[in-house]
mmCIF file of C-alpha atoms and ligand atoms in Angstrom:
data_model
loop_
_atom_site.group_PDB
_atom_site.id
_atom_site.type_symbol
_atom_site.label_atom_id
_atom_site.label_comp_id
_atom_site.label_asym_id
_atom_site.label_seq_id
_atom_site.Cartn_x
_atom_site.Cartn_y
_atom_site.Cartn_z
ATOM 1 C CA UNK G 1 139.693 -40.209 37.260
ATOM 2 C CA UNK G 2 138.006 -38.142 34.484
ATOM 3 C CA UNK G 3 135.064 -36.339 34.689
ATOM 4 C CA UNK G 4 132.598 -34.438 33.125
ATOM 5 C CA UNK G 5 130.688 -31.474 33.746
ATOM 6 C CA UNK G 6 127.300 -31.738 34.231
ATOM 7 C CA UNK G 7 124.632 -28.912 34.685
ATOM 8 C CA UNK G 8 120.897 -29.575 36.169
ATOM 9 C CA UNK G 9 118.434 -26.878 35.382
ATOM 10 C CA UNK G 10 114.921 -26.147 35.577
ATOM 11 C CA UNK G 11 113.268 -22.835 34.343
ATOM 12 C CA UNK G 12 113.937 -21.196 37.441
ATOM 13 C CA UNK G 13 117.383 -21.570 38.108
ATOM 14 C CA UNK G 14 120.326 -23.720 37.695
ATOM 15 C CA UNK G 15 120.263 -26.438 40.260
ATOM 16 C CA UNK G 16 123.937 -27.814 40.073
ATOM 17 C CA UNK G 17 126.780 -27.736 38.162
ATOM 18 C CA UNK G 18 130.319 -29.716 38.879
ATOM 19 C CA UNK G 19 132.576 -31.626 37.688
ATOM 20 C CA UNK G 20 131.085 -35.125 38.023
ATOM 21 C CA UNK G 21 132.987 -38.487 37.488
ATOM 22 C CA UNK G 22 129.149 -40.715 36.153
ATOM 23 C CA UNK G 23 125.793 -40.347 36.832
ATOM 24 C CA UNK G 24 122.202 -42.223 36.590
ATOM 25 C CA UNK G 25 119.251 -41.815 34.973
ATOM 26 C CA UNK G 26 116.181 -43.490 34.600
ATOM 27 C CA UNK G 27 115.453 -43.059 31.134
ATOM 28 C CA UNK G 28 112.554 -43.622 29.571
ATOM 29 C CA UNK G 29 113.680 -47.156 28.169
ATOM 30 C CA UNK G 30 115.136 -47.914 32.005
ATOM 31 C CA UNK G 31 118.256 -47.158 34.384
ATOM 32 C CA UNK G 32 120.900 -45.426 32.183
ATOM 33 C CA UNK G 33 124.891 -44.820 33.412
ATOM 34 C CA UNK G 34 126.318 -42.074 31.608
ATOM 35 C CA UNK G 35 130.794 -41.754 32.311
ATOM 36 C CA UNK G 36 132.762 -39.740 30.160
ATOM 37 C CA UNK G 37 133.045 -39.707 26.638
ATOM 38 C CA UNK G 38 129.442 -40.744 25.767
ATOM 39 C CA UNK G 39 128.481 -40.111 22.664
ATOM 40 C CA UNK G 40 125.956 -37.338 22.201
ATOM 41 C CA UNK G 41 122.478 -38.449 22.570
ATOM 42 C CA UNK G 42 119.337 -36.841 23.954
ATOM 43 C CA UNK G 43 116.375 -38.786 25.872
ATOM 44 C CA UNK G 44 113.513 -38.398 28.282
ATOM 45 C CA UNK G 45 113.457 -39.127 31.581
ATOM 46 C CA UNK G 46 111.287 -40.767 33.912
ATOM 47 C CA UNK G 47 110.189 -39.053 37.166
ATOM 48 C CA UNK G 48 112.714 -40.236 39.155
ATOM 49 C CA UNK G 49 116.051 -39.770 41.348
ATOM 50 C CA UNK G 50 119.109 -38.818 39.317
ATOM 51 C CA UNK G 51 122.136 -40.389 40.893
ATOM 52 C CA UNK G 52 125.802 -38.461 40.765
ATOM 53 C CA UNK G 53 129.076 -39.889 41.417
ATOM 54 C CA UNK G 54 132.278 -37.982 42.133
ATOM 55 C CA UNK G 55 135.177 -39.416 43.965
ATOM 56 C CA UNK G 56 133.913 -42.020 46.114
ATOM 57 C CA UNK G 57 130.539 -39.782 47.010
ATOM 58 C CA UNK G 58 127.035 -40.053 45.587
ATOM 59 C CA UNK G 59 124.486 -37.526 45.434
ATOM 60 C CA UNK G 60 120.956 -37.895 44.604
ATOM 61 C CA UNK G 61 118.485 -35.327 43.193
ATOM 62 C CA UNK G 62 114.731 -36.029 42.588
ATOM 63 C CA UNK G 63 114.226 -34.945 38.971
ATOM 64 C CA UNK G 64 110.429 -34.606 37.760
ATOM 65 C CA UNK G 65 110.889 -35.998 34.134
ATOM 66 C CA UNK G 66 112.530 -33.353 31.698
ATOM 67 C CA UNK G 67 115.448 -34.746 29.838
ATOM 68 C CA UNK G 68 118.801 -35.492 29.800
ATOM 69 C CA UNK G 69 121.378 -34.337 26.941
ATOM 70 C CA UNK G 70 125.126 -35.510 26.697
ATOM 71 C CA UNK G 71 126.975 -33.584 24.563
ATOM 72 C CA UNK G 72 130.769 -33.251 23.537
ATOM 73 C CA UNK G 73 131.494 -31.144 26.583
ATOM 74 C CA UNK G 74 129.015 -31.351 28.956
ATOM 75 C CA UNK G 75 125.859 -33.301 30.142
ATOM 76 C CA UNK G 76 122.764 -31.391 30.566
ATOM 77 C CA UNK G 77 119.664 -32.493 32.977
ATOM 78 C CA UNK G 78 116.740 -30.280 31.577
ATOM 79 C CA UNK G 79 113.409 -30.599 33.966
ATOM 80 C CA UNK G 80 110.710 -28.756 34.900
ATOM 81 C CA UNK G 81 111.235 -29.175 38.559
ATOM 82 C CA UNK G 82 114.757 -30.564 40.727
ATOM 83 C CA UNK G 83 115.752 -30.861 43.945
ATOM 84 C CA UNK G 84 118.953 -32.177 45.902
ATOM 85 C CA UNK G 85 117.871 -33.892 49.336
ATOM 86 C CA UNK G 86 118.689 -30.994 51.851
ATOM 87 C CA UNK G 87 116.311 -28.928 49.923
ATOM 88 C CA UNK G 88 113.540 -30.927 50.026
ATOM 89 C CA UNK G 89 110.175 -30.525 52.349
ATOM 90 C CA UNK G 90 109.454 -33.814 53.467
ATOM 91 C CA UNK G 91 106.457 -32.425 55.240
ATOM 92 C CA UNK G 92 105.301 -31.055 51.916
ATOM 93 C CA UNK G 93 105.981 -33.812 49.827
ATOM 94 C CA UNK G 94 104.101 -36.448 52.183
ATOM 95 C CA UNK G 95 100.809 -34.025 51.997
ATOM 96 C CA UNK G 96 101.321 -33.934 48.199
ATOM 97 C CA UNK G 97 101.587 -37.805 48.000
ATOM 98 C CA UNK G 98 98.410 -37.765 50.685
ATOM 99 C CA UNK G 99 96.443 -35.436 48.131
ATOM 100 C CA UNK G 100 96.695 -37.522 45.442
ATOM 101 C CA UNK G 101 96.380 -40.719 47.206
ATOM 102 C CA UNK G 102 93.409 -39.180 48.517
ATOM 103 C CA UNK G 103 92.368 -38.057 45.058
ATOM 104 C CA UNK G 104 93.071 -41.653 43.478
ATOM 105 C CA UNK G 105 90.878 -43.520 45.659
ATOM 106 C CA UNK G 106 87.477 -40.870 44.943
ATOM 107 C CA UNK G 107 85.162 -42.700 43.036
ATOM 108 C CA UNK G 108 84.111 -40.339 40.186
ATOM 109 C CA UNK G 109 86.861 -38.393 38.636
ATOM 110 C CA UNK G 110 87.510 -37.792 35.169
ATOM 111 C CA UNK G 111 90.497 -39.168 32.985
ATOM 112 C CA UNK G 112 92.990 -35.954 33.012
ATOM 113 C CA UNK G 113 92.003 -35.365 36.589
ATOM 114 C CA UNK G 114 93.145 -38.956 37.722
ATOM 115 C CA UNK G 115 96.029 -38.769 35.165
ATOM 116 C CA UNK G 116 96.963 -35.061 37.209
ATOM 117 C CA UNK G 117 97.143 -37.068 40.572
ATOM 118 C CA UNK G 118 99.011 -40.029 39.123
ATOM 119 C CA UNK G 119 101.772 -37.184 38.424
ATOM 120 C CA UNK G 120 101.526 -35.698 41.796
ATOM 121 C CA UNK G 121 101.935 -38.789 43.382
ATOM 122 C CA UNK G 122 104.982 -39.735 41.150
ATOM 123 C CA UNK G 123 106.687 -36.479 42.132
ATOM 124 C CA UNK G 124 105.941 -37.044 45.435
ATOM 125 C CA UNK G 125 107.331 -40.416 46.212
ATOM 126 C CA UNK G 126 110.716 -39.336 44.004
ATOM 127 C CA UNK G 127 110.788 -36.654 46.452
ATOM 128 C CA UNK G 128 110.192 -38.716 49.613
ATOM 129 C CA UNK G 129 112.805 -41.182 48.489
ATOM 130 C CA UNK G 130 115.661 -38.773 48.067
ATOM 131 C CA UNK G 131 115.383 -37.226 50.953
ATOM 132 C CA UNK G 132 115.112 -40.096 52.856
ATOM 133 C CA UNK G 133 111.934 -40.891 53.848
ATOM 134 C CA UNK G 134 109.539 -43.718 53.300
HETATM 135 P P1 ATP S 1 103.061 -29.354 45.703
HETATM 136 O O1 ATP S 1 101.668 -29.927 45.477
HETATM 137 O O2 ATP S 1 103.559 -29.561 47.093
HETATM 138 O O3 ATP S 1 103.223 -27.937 45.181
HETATM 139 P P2 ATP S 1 104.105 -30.329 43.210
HETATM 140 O O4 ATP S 1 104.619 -31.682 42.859
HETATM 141 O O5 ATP S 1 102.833 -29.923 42.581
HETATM 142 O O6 ATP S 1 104.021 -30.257 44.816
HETATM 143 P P3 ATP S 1 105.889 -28.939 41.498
HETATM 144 O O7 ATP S 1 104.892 -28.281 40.595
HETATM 145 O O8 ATP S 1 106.569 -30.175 40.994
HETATM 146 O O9 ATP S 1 105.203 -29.236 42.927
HETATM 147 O O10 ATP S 1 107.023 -27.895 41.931
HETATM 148 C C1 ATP S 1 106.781 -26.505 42.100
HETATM 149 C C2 ATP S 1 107.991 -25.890 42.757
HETATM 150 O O11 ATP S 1 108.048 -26.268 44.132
HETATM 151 C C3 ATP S 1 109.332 -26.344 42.171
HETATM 152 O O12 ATP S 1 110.216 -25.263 42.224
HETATM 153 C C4 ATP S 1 109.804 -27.459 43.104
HETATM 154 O O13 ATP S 1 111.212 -27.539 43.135
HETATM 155 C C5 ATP S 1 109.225 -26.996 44.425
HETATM 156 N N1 ATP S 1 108.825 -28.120 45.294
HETATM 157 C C6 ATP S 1 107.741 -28.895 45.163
HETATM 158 N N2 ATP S 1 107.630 -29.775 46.169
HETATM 159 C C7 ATP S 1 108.707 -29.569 46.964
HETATM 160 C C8 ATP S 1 109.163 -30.145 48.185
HETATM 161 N N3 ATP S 1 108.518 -31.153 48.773
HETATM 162 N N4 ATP S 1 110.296 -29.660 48.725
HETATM 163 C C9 ATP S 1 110.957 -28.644 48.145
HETATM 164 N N5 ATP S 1 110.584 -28.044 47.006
HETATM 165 C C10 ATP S 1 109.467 -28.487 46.417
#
């Protein structure tokens, strides 16, 4: 089976890099498979998880937007933020997603304040999903 390599990284650090037989993305456009020898393209992603496939195994990461670039000999996952499931807080993220619920549902609040917690809460729940929670 061929394969790829494919490289996630954030500003801090590289998150993951291997040899990877497909992945998925949720572009901005929708749910994206990428296998190799896909043309070079570049796109945005949505906050959501990233899905990778090698051998018969999948592994998820929740990946907070950024972007995804396929090149000629490599496919790289560019976001401000990334984590693979054992390396997420579920305690954290569920008092992040209660923050901003908590922040939604105040009556006054103004636009880039409610837009702020609408992000939160979208980071959140990617993060809750991919490590397994609810
Ligand atoms: P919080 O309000 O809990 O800080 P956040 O969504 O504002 O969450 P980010 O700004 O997206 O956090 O991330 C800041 C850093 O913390 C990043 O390095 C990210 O990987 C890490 N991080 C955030 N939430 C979690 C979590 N639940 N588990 C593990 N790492 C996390």
């Amino acid at each position: 089976m061929s394969t790829f390599l494919l490289e996630i990284v954030t500003p801090d650090r590289l998150v993951y890099s291997e040899q990877a037989n497909s992945i998925t993305v949720r572009g901005v456009e929708g749910e994206l498979g990428i296998l190799p020898g896909h043309i070079p393209f570049v796109t945005p992603l949505q906050v959501a998880p990233v899905f990778v496939k090698i051998g018969n195994q999948t592994t998820a990461f929740a990946v907070q937007g950024g972007f995804v670039e396929v090149r000629k000999d490599k496919v790289v996952i560019l976001a401000e933020s990334a984590e693979k499931a054992t390396e997420i807080d579920l305690e954290r993220a569920e008092a992040a997603k209660s923050r901003a619920e908590a922040r939604l549902g105040a009556s006054r609040q103004d636009e880039i304040d409610h837009r702020r917690a609408e992000l939160s809460l979208q980071r959140a729940m990617n993060r809750i999903k991919v490590s397994g929670g609810n």
